[in-house]
PDB file of C-alpha atoms in Angstrom:
ATOM      1  CA  MET X   1      -0.036   0.010   0.031  1.00  0.00           C
ATOM      2  CA  GLY X   2       3.033   2.268  -0.113  1.00  0.00           C
ATOM      3  CA  SER X   3       4.202   4.671   2.570  1.00  0.00           C
ATOM      4  CA  PRO X   4       1.833   6.275   5.085  1.00  0.00           C
ATOM      5  CA  PRO X   5       1.389   9.950   5.477  1.00  0.00           C
ATOM      6  CA  MET X   6       4.542  11.593   7.105  1.00  0.00           C
ATOM      7  CA  THR X   7       2.397  13.671   9.627  1.00  0.00           C
ATOM      8  CA  ASP X   8       1.334  12.075  12.936  1.00  0.00           C
ATOM      9  CA  GLY X   9      -2.301  13.002  12.417  1.00  0.00           C
ATOM     10  CA  GLY X  10      -2.214  11.549   8.889  1.00  0.00           C
ATOM     11  CA  PHE X  11      -0.457   8.502  10.070  1.00  0.00           C
ATOM     12  CA  ALA X  12      -2.935   7.968  12.918  1.00  0.00           C
ATOM     13  CA  ARG X  13      -5.797   8.118  10.486  1.00  0.00           C
ATOM     14  CA  TRP X  14      -3.973   5.702   8.065  1.00  0.00           C
ATOM     15  CA  LEU X  15      -3.413   3.212  10.929  1.00  0.00           C
ATOM     16  CA  ALA X  16      -7.029   3.415  12.100  1.00  0.00           C
ATOM     17  CA  SER X  17      -8.266   2.847   8.506  1.00  0.00           C
ATOM     18  CA  ARG X  18      -5.911  -0.093   7.919  1.00  0.00           C
ATOM     19  CA  ALA X  19      -6.969  -1.736  11.085  1.00  0.00           C
ATOM     20  CA  GLY X  20     -10.706  -1.025  10.334  1.00  0.00           C
ATOM     21  CA  GLN X  21     -10.420  -2.692   6.897  1.00  0.00           C
ATOM     22  CA  ALA X  22      -8.822  -5.726   8.436  1.00  0.00           C
ATOM     23  CA  LEU X  23     -11.656  -5.928  11.105  1.00  0.00           C
ATOM     24  CA  THR X  24     -14.261  -5.689   8.516  1.00  0.00           C
ATOM     25  CA  ALA X  25     -12.730  -8.348   6.298  1.00  0.00           C
ATOM     26  CA  LEU X  26     -12.453 -10.720   9.374  1.00  0.00           C
ATOM     27  CA  ARG X  27     -16.045 -10.154  10.386  1.00  0.00           C
ATOM     28  CA  THR X  28     -17.094 -11.178   6.845  1.00  0.00           C
ATOM     29  CA  GLU X  29     -14.788 -14.224   6.895  1.00  0.00           C
ATOM     30  CA  MET X  30     -15.542 -15.717  10.300  1.00  0.00           C
ATOM     31  CA  GLY X  31     -19.279 -14.540  10.656  1.00  0.00           C
ATOM     32  CA  PHE X  32     -21.024 -14.352  13.916  1.00  0.00           C
ATOM     33  CA  ALA X  33     -21.762 -17.857  14.950  1.00  0.00           C
ATOM     34  CA  ASP X  34     -19.035 -17.937  17.494  1.00  0.00           C
ATOM     35  CA  ALA X  35     -19.048 -14.498  18.999  1.00  0.00           C
ATOM     36  CA  GLY X  36     -16.270 -15.303  21.547  1.00  0.00           C
ATOM     37  CA  ALA X  37     -13.859 -16.393  18.801  1.00  0.00           C
ATOM     38  CA  LEU X  38     -14.672 -13.378  16.750  1.00  0.00           C
ATOM     39  CA  ARG X  39     -13.879 -11.107  19.581  1.00  0.00           C
ATOM     40  CA  SER X  40     -10.585 -12.696  20.310  1.00  0.00           C
ATOM     41  CA  ALA X  41      -9.638 -12.816  16.665  1.00  0.00           C
ATOM     42  CA  GLY X  42     -10.506  -9.225  16.030  1.00  0.00           C
ATOM     43  CA  ASP X  43      -8.475  -8.023  19.127  1.00  0.00           C
ATOM     44  CA  LYS X  44      -5.456 -10.042  17.688  1.00  0.00           C
ATOM     45  CA  VAL X  45      -5.640  -8.996  14.217  1.00  0.00           C
ATOM     46  CA  SER X  46      -5.980  -5.244  14.823  1.00  0.00           C
ATOM     47  CA  HIS X  47      -3.423  -5.242  17.681  1.00  0.00           C
ATOM     48  CA  ASP X  48      -0.811  -7.180  15.446  1.00  0.00           C
ATOM     49  CA  LEU X  49      -1.314  -4.827  12.431  1.00  0.00           C
ATOM     50  CA  ILE X  50      -1.096  -1.660  14.410  1.00  0.00           C
ATOM     51  CA  ARG X  51       1.937  -2.877  16.343  1.00  0.00           C
ATOM     52  CA  THR X  52       3.685  -3.882  13.208  1.00  0.00           C
ATOM     53  CA  GLU X  53       3.092  -0.527  11.400  1.00  0.00           C
ATOM     54  CA  LEU X  54       4.267   1.454  14.369  1.00  0.00           C
ATOM     55  CA  ALA X  55       7.468  -0.731  14.563  1.00  0.00           C
ATOM     56  CA  ARG X  56       8.081  -0.079  10.947  1.00  0.00           C
ATOM     57  CA  TRP X  57       7.341   3.678  10.665  1.00  0.00           C
ATOM     58  CA  ARG X  58       7.650   4.975  14.227  1.00  0.00           C
ATOM     59  CA  PRO X  59      10.322   2.679  15.847  1.00  0.00           C
ATOM     60  CA  ALA X  60      11.560   5.238  18.296  1.00  0.00           C
ATOM     61  CA  ASP X  61       8.199   5.771  19.961  1.00  0.00           C
ATOM     62  CA  ALA X  62       6.733   3.882  22.891  1.00  0.00           C
ATOM     63  CA  VAL X  63       3.359   2.147  22.650  1.00  0.00           C
ATOM     64  CA  LEU X  64       0.487   1.527  25.212  1.00  0.00           C
ATOM     65  CA  SER X  65      -1.919  -0.856  23.880  1.00  0.00           C
ATOM     66  CA  GLU X  66      -4.962  -2.577  25.438  1.00  0.00           C
ATOM     67  CA  GLU X  67      -3.688  -5.837  24.131  1.00  0.00           C
ATOM     68  CA  ASP X  68      -0.283  -5.569  25.524  1.00  0.00           C
ATOM     69  CA  GLU X  69       0.404  -8.167  28.241  1.00  0.00           C
ATOM     70  CA  GLY X  70       0.255  -6.500  31.680  1.00  0.00           C
ATOM     71  CA  ALA X  71      -1.258  -3.273  30.135  1.00  0.00           C
ATOM     72  CA  ARG X  72      -3.733  -2.883  33.031  1.00  0.00           C
ATOM     73  CA  LEU X  73      -1.126  -3.217  35.793  1.00  0.00           C
ATOM     74  CA  ALA X  74      -0.322  -0.121  37.773  1.00  0.00           C
ATOM     75  CA  TRP X  75       3.057   1.012  38.710  1.00  0.00           C
ATOM     76  CA  THR X  76       4.692  -1.675  40.762  1.00  0.00           C
ATOM     77  CA  ALA X  77       8.263  -2.788  41.832  1.00  0.00           C
ATOM     78  CA  GLU X  78       7.935  -5.441  39.132  1.00  0.00           C
ATOM     79  CA  VAL X  79       7.180  -2.991  36.240  1.00  0.00           C
ATOM     80  CA  THR X  80       8.151  -4.181  32.795  1.00  0.00           C
ATOM     81  CA  SER X  81      11.068  -2.578  30.881  1.00  0.00           C
ATOM     82  CA  GLU X  82       8.315  -1.671  28.307  1.00  0.00           C
ATOM     83  CA  ALA X  83       6.197   0.222  30.777  1.00  0.00           C
ATOM     84  CA  LEU X  84       9.362   2.047  32.110  1.00  0.00           C
ATOM     85  CA  PHE X  85      10.269   2.977  28.582  1.00  0.00           C
ATOM     86  CA  ARG X  86       6.849   4.640  27.957  1.00  0.00           C
ATOM     87  CA  LEU X  87       6.882   6.569  31.178  1.00  0.00           C
ATOM     88  CA  THR X  88      10.300   8.073  30.211  1.00  0.00           C
ATOM     89  CA  ALA X  89       9.513   8.483  26.412  1.00  0.00           C
ATOM     90  CA  ASP X  90       8.802  11.668  24.779  1.00  0.00           C
ATOM     91  CA  ARG X  91       6.222  10.288  22.398  1.00  0.00           C
ATOM     92  CA  VAL X  92       3.712   7.397  23.234  1.00  0.00           C
ATOM     93  CA  TRP X  93       1.143   5.830  20.948  1.00  0.00           C
ATOM     94  CA  ILE X  94      -2.086   4.998  22.973  1.00  0.00           C
ATOM     95  CA  ILE X  95      -3.999   2.334  21.194  1.00  0.00           C
ATOM     96  CA  ASP X  96      -7.259   0.371  21.499  1.00  0.00           C
ATOM     97  CA  PRO X  97      -7.082  -2.013  18.579  1.00  0.00           C
ATOM     98  CA  LEU X  98     -11.006  -2.832  18.976  1.00  0.00           C
ATOM     99  CA  ASP X  99     -13.046  -0.709  21.212  1.00  0.00           C
ATOM    100  CA  GLY X 100     -16.413  -2.305  21.614  1.00  0.00           C
ATOM    101  CA  THR X 101     -15.548  -6.020  21.188  1.00  0.00           C
ATOM    102  CA  ARG X 102     -19.032  -6.984  22.268  1.00  0.00           C
ATOM    103  CA  GLU X 103     -20.669  -4.821  19.413  1.00  0.00           C
ATOM    104  CA  TYR X 104     -18.054  -5.811  16.984  1.00  0.00           C
ATOM    105  CA  ALA X 105     -19.220  -9.540  17.367  1.00  0.00           C
ATOM    106  CA  GLU X 106     -22.956  -8.652  17.092  1.00  0.00           C
ATOM    107  CA  GLU X 107     -24.199  -8.951  13.545  1.00  0.00           C
ATOM    108  CA  GLY X 108     -25.617  -5.561  12.163  1.00  0.00           C
ATOM    109  CA  ARG X 109     -23.997  -3.275  14.871  1.00  0.00           C
ATOM    110  CA  ALA X 110     -21.988  -0.334  13.786  1.00  0.00           C
ATOM    111  CA  ASP X 111     -21.070   1.094  17.322  1.00  0.00           C
ATOM    112  CA  TRP X 112     -17.519  -0.165  17.551  1.00  0.00           C
ATOM    113  CA  ALA X 113     -14.224   1.456  16.853  1.00  0.00           C
ATOM    114  CA  VAL X 114     -10.426   1.753  16.430  1.00  0.00           C
ATOM    115  CA  HIS X 115      -8.545   4.094  18.510  1.00  0.00           C
ATOM    116  CA  VAL X 116      -4.943   5.469  17.729  1.00  0.00           C
ATOM    117  CA  ALA X 117      -3.691   8.482  19.621  1.00  0.00           C
ATOM    118  CA  LEU X 118      -0.249  10.157  20.198  1.00  0.00           C
ATOM    119  CA  TRP X 119       0.795  11.531  23.379  1.00  0.00           C
ATOM    120  CA  SER X 120       3.818  13.974  23.585  1.00  0.00           C
ATOM    121  CA  ARG X 121       5.671  15.228  26.505  1.00  0.00           C
ATOM    122  CA  ASN X 122       6.015  18.551  24.768  1.00  0.00           C
ATOM    123  CA  ALA X 123       2.272  19.009  24.026  1.00  0.00           C
ATOM    124  CA  SER X 124       0.623  22.317  24.770  1.00  0.00           C
ATOM    125  CA  LYS X 125      -2.666  20.918  26.020  1.00  0.00           C
ATOM    126  CA  PRO X 126      -2.838  19.386  29.616  1.00  0.00           C
ATOM    127  CA  HIS X 127      -3.933  15.937  28.222  1.00  0.00           C
ATOM    128  CA  GLY X 128      -0.761  15.783  26.252  1.00  0.00           C
ATOM    129  CA  LEU X 129      -2.592  14.356  23.125  1.00  0.00           C
ATOM    130  CA  VAL X 130      -1.104  15.787  19.849  1.00  0.00           C
ATOM    131  CA  ALA X 131      -2.809  13.527  17.292  1.00  0.00           C
ATOM    132  CA  GLY X 132      -5.438  10.998  17.166  1.00  0.00           C
ATOM    133  CA  ALA X 133      -7.992   9.111  14.929  1.00  0.00           C
ATOM    134  CA  VAL X 134     -11.127   7.147  15.650  1.00  0.00           C
ATOM    135  CA  GLY X 135     -11.949   4.668  12.996  1.00  0.00           C
ATOM    136  CA  LEU X 136     -15.638   3.653  12.759  1.00  0.00           C
ATOM    137  CA  PRO X 137     -15.323   0.891  10.074  1.00  0.00           C
ATOM    138  CA  ALA X 138     -18.933  -0.238  10.040  1.00  0.00           C
ATOM    139  CA  GLN X 139     -19.800   3.363   9.595  1.00  0.00           C
ATOM    140  CA  HIS X 140     -17.438   3.849   6.792  1.00  0.00           C
ATOM    141  CA  ARG X 141     -15.705   6.817   8.368  1.00  0.00           C
ATOM    142  CA  VAL X 142     -12.537   7.901  10.300  1.00  0.00           C
ATOM    143  CA  LEU X 143     -12.517  10.915  12.440  1.00  0.00           C
ATOM    144  CA  GLY X 144      -9.168  12.341  12.935  1.00  0.00           C
ATOM    145  CA  THR X 145      -7.131  15.491  14.233  1.00  0.00           C
ATOM    146  CA  ASP X 146      -5.355  15.939  10.985  1.00  0.00           C
ATOM    147  CA  HIS X 147      -8.729  17.173   9.542  1.00  0.00           C
ATOM    148  CA  PRO X 148     -11.118  17.726  12.439  1.00  0.00           C
ATOM    149  CA  PRO X 149     -14.827  17.947  11.967  1.00  0.00           C
ATOM    150  CA  ALA X 150     -16.450  21.292  12.332  1.00  0.00           C
ATOM    151  CA  TYR X 151     -17.827  22.048  15.674  1.00  0.00           C
ATOM    152  CA  PRO X 152     -21.102  20.073  15.864  1.00  0.00           C
ATOM    153  CA  PRO X 153     -24.493  21.686  15.437  1.00  0.00           C
ATOM    154  CA  MET X 154     -27.023  21.592  18.137  1.00  0.00           C
ATOM    155  CA  THR X 155     -29.104  18.352  18.037  1.00  0.00           C
ATOM    156  CA  VAL X 156     -32.720  18.630  16.986  1.00  0.00           C
ATOM    157  CA  GLU X 157     -34.038  18.014  20.419  1.00  0.00           C
ATOM    158  CA  ALA X 158     -31.968  20.801  21.972  1.00  0.00           C
ATOM    159  CA  ALA X 159     -32.971  23.212  19.192  1.00  0.00           C
ATOM    160  CA  VAL X 160     -36.607  22.606  19.571  1.00  0.00           C
ATOM    161  CA  GLY X 161     -36.296  22.511  23.357  1.00  0.00           C
ATOM    162  CA  GLY X 162     -35.558  26.195  23.677  1.00  0.00           C
ATOM    163  CA  SER X 163     -35.136  27.307  27.262  1.00  0.00           C
ATOM    164  CA  ARG X 164     -35.855  23.785  28.492  1.00  0.00           C
ATOM    165  CA  ARG X 165     -33.256  22.320  26.187  1.00  0.00           C
ATOM    166  CA  VAL X 166     -33.703  18.613  25.850  1.00  0.00           C
ATOM    167  CA  ILE X 167     -30.020  17.173  25.982  1.00  0.00           C
ATOM    168  CA  ARG X 168     -29.216  14.054  24.165  1.00  0.00           C
ATOM    169  CA  LEU X 169     -26.774  12.156  26.493  1.00  0.00           C
ATOM    170  CA  ALA X 170     -24.894   9.094  25.184  1.00  0.00           C
ATOM    171  CA  ALA X 171     -24.942   6.254  27.640  1.00  0.00           C
ATOM    172  CA  SER X 172     -23.327   2.806  28.080  1.00  0.00           C
ATOM    173  CA  ARG X 173     -25.715   0.184  26.848  1.00  0.00           C
ATOM    174  CA  SER X 174     -24.257  -2.274  29.322  1.00  0.00           C
ATOM    175  CA  ARG X 175     -22.638  -0.454  32.074  1.00  0.00           C
ATOM    176  CA  PRO X 176     -24.019   3.129  32.578  1.00  0.00           C
ATOM    177  CA  PRO X 177     -23.219   4.850  35.894  1.00  0.00           C
ATOM    178  CA  VAL X 178     -25.748   4.145  38.638  1.00  0.00           C
ATOM    179  CA  PHE X 179     -26.371   7.931  38.913  1.00  0.00           C
ATOM    180  CA  LEU X 180     -27.012   8.762  35.332  1.00  0.00           C
ATOM    181  CA  THR X 181     -30.725   8.276  35.308  1.00  0.00           C
ATOM    182  CA  ASP X 182     -31.168  10.755  38.239  1.00  0.00           C
ATOM    183  CA  LEU X 183     -28.717  13.165  36.544  1.00  0.00           C
ATOM    184  CA  ALA X 184     -30.638  12.973  33.258  1.00  0.00           C
ATOM    185  CA  GLU X 185     -33.905  13.805  34.989  1.00  0.00           C
ATOM    186  CA  ASP X 186     -32.236  16.670  36.785  1.00  0.00           C
ATOM    187  CA  VAL X 187     -30.945  18.378  33.580  1.00  0.00           C
ATOM    188  CA  GLY X 188     -33.781  17.310  31.308  1.00  0.00           C
ATOM    189  CA  ALA X 189     -31.583  14.847  29.241  1.00  0.00           C
ATOM    190  CA  HIS X 190     -32.727  11.823  27.037  1.00  0.00           C
ATOM    191  CA  LEU X 191     -30.291   8.980  27.337  1.00  0.00           C
ATOM    192  CA  VAL X 192     -29.086   7.347  24.039  1.00  0.00           C
ATOM    193  CA  PRO X 193     -27.738   3.855  24.803  1.00  0.00           C
ATOM    194  CA  MET X 194     -24.527   3.105  22.548  1.00  0.00           C
ATOM    195  CA  GLY X 195     -21.720   0.724  22.471  1.00  0.00           C
ATOM    196  CA  SER X 196     -18.156   1.588  22.571  1.00  0.00           C
ATOM    197  CA  ALA X 197     -16.759   4.813  24.083  1.00  0.00           C
ATOM    198  CA  GLY X 198     -15.228   5.578  20.695  1.00  0.00           C
ATOM    199  CA  ALA X 199     -18.726   5.491  19.176  1.00  0.00           C
ATOM    200  CA  LYS X 200     -20.190   7.575  21.939  1.00  0.00           C
ATOM    201  CA  ILE X 201     -17.621  10.372  21.637  1.00  0.00           C
ATOM    202  CA  ALA X 202     -17.745  10.220  18.048  1.00  0.00           C
ATOM    203  CA  ALA X 203     -21.475  10.897  18.175  1.00  0.00           C
ATOM    204  CA  VAL X 204     -20.732  13.954  20.342  1.00  0.00           C
ATOM    205  CA  VAL X 205     -18.202  15.217  17.708  1.00  0.00           C
ATOM    206  CA  THR X 206     -20.699  14.719  14.855  1.00  0.00           C
ATOM    207  CA  GLY X 207     -23.619  16.310  16.750  1.00  0.00           C
ATOM    208  CA  GLU X 208     -25.680  13.184  16.879  1.00  0.00           C
ATOM    209  CA  VAL X 209     -25.674  13.572  20.647  1.00  0.00           C
ATOM    210  CA  ASP X 210     -24.766  16.567  22.966  1.00  0.00           C
ATOM    211  CA  ALA X 211     -22.752  14.816  25.627  1.00  0.00           C
ATOM    212  CA  TYR X 212     -21.275  11.722  26.813  1.00  0.00           C
ATOM    213  CA  ILE X 213     -20.684  10.883  30.633  1.00  0.00           C
ATOM    214  CA  HIS X 214     -18.895   7.868  31.955  1.00  0.00           C
ATOM    215  CA  ALA X 215     -17.848   6.786  35.459  1.00  0.00           C
ATOM    216  CA  GLY X 216     -16.704   3.591  37.008  1.00  0.00           C
ATOM    217  CA  GLY X 217     -13.986   1.918  34.925  1.00  0.00           C
ATOM    218  CA  GLN X 218     -12.145   2.829  31.968  1.00  0.00           C
ATOM    219  CA  TYR X 219      -8.448   2.988  30.891  1.00  0.00           C
ATOM    220  CA  GLU X 220      -6.495   5.534  28.856  1.00  0.00           C
ATOM    221  CA  TRP X 221      -6.759   3.583  25.600  1.00  0.00           C
ATOM    222  CA  ASP X 222     -10.659   3.812  25.943  1.00  0.00           C
ATOM    223  CA  SER X 223     -10.673   7.624  25.609  1.00  0.00           C
ATOM    224  CA  ALA X 224      -7.336   8.923  24.290  1.00  0.00           C
ATOM    225  CA  ALA X 225      -8.078   8.906  20.694  1.00  0.00           C
ATOM    226  CA  PRO X 226     -11.676  10.125  20.898  1.00  0.00           C
ATOM    227  CA  VAL X 227     -10.581  12.886  23.418  1.00  0.00           C
ATOM    228  CA  ALA X 228      -7.874  13.859  20.951  1.00  0.00           C
ATOM    229  CA  VAL X 229     -10.333  14.411  18.241  1.00  0.00           C
ATOM    230  CA  ALA X 230     -13.036  15.965  20.375  1.00  0.00           C
ATOM    231  CA  THR X 231     -10.704  18.650  21.718  1.00  0.00           C
ATOM    232  CA  ALA X 232      -9.357  19.379  18.255  1.00  0.00           C
ATOM    233  CA  THR X 233     -13.070  19.899  17.199  1.00  0.00           C
ATOM    234  CA  GLY X 234     -13.441  22.408  20.121  1.00  0.00           C
ATOM    235  CA  LEU X 235     -15.614  20.291  22.371  1.00  0.00           C
ATOM    236  CA  HIS X 236     -15.298  20.140  26.221  1.00  0.00           C
ATOM    237  CA  ALA X 237     -13.426  17.108  27.773  1.00  0.00           C
ATOM    238  CA  SER X 238     -12.533  16.545  31.404  1.00  0.00           C
ATOM    239  CA  ARG X 239     -12.884  14.363  34.427  1.00  0.00           C
ATOM    240  CA  ILE X 240     -16.398  14.388  35.920  1.00  0.00           C
ATOM    241  CA  ASP X 241     -15.042  16.629  38.662  1.00  0.00           C
ATOM    242  CA  GLY X 242     -14.014  19.227  36.013  1.00  0.00           C
ATOM    243  CA  SER X 243     -10.073  18.366  36.412  1.00  0.00           C
ATOM    244  CA  ALA X 244      -7.918  17.790  33.340  1.00  0.00           C
ATOM    245  CA  LEU X 245      -7.583  14.415  31.677  1.00  0.00           C
ATOM    246  CA  LYS X 246      -4.095  13.125  31.813  1.00  0.00           C
ATOM    247  CA  TYR X 247      -2.508  10.400  29.746  1.00  0.00           C
ATOM    248  CA  ASN X 248       0.715   8.257  29.831  1.00  0.00           C
ATOM    249  CA  GLU X 249       0.404   7.949  33.651  1.00  0.00           C
ATOM    250  CA  ALA X 250       2.075   5.050  35.559  1.00  0.00           C
ATOM    251  CA  ASP X 251      -1.435   3.578  36.218  1.00  0.00           C
ATOM    252  CA  PRO X 252      -3.320   3.588  33.091  1.00  0.00           C
ATOM    253  CA  ARG X 253      -6.787   3.546  34.692  1.00  0.00           C
ATOM    254  CA  LEU X 254      -8.734   6.704  33.725  1.00  0.00           C
ATOM    255  CA  PRO X 255     -12.202   5.723  35.080  1.00  0.00           C
ATOM    256  CA  ASP X 256     -14.360   8.765  34.343  1.00  0.00           C
ATOM    257  CA  LEU X 257     -14.892  11.556  31.843  1.00  0.00           C
ATOM    258  CA  LEU X 258     -17.234  14.140  30.342  1.00  0.00           C
ATOM    259  CA  VAL X 259     -17.151  15.064  26.767  1.00  0.00           C
ATOM    260  CA  CYS X 260     -19.737  17.698  25.605  1.00  0.00           C
ATOM    261  CA  ARG X 261     -20.552  20.884  23.849  1.00  0.00           C
ATOM    262  CA  LYS X 262     -18.816  23.851  25.566  1.00  0.00           C
ATOM    263  CA  ASP X 263     -22.046  25.681  26.220  1.00  0.00           C
ATOM    264  CA  LEU X 264     -23.188  22.472  28.288  1.00  0.00           C
ATOM    265  CA  ALA X 265     -20.035  21.942  30.444  1.00  0.00           C
ATOM    266  CA  SER X 266     -20.862  24.063  33.422  1.00  0.00           C
ATOM    267  CA  ARG X 267     -24.346  22.816  33.648  1.00  0.00           C
ATOM    268  CA  LEU X 268     -23.339  19.176  33.311  1.00  0.00           C
ATOM    269  CA  LEU X 269     -20.382  19.633  35.794  1.00  0.00           C
ATOM    270  CA  ALA X 270     -22.824  21.158  38.253  1.00  0.00           C
ATOM    271  CA  ALA X 271     -25.186  18.213  38.055  1.00  0.00           C
ATOM    272  CA  LEU X 272     -22.381  15.749  38.346  1.00  0.00           C
ATOM    273  CA  GLN X 273     -21.399  17.485  41.581  1.00  0.00           C
ATOM    274  CA  ARG X 274     -24.979  16.775  42.714  1.00  0.00           C
ATOM    275  CA  HIS X 275     -25.286  13.219  41.732  1.00  0.00           C
ATOM    276  CA  SER X 276     -21.865  11.526  41.200  1.00  0.00           C
ATOM    277  CA  GLY X 277     -20.689  11.781  44.874  1.00  0.00           C
TER     278      GLY X 277
END
């Protein structure tokens, strides 16, 4: 396929697209009769492809992938040499080869994604993310920081709601935060169940929903690429207490986040203070 784009943003898009093509082909080849086998194969095919291309085209950079052995371990005395390398590196690729494995293995579902993000020690933004792409293969699109989408329009529900503004709030279809129903009632939001974190944040980026709130269990690779794209678009992204999201930390757990239109941030953060404690 020749050489990839030289810019980091273009390279991230290229990687996400390549992995998405491989995942789509695998889905067609294996079918959906054995969901567990399809999930495992998808994780491996995408991880191996991305790892191979990073080793070829960005050999000096460190990598944190969900599928790396021991990726979920916090900093300990037995930390691996690879983990030590990424914590001292100037550039780290944060990868989720297949975000939404459950949805990937369900026929007809399109809410799964490929995440490719680059963290830099010299980044100007607090989160440190300088490039990223979210591949949505079943939706035939890739969202990237190299050509970030325009700031999203207000959703139809919000527009017709006027002063009482009906917010469309993306929520996990399997593990929504326990407080989310009460929060939605408080702010007049309509919950929209979706699959992967990448698909949910992409829906905020494109204006299909107004916000996404998660609490209770994610890792850096779940949000790095979508947050890179969302902030490049001009959206708000933070922890649910309003503090900055940080990546390439010793402990890769990053359990909560809020991504939303900037005009909704203060309202949603205030509601989170009331309901998430």
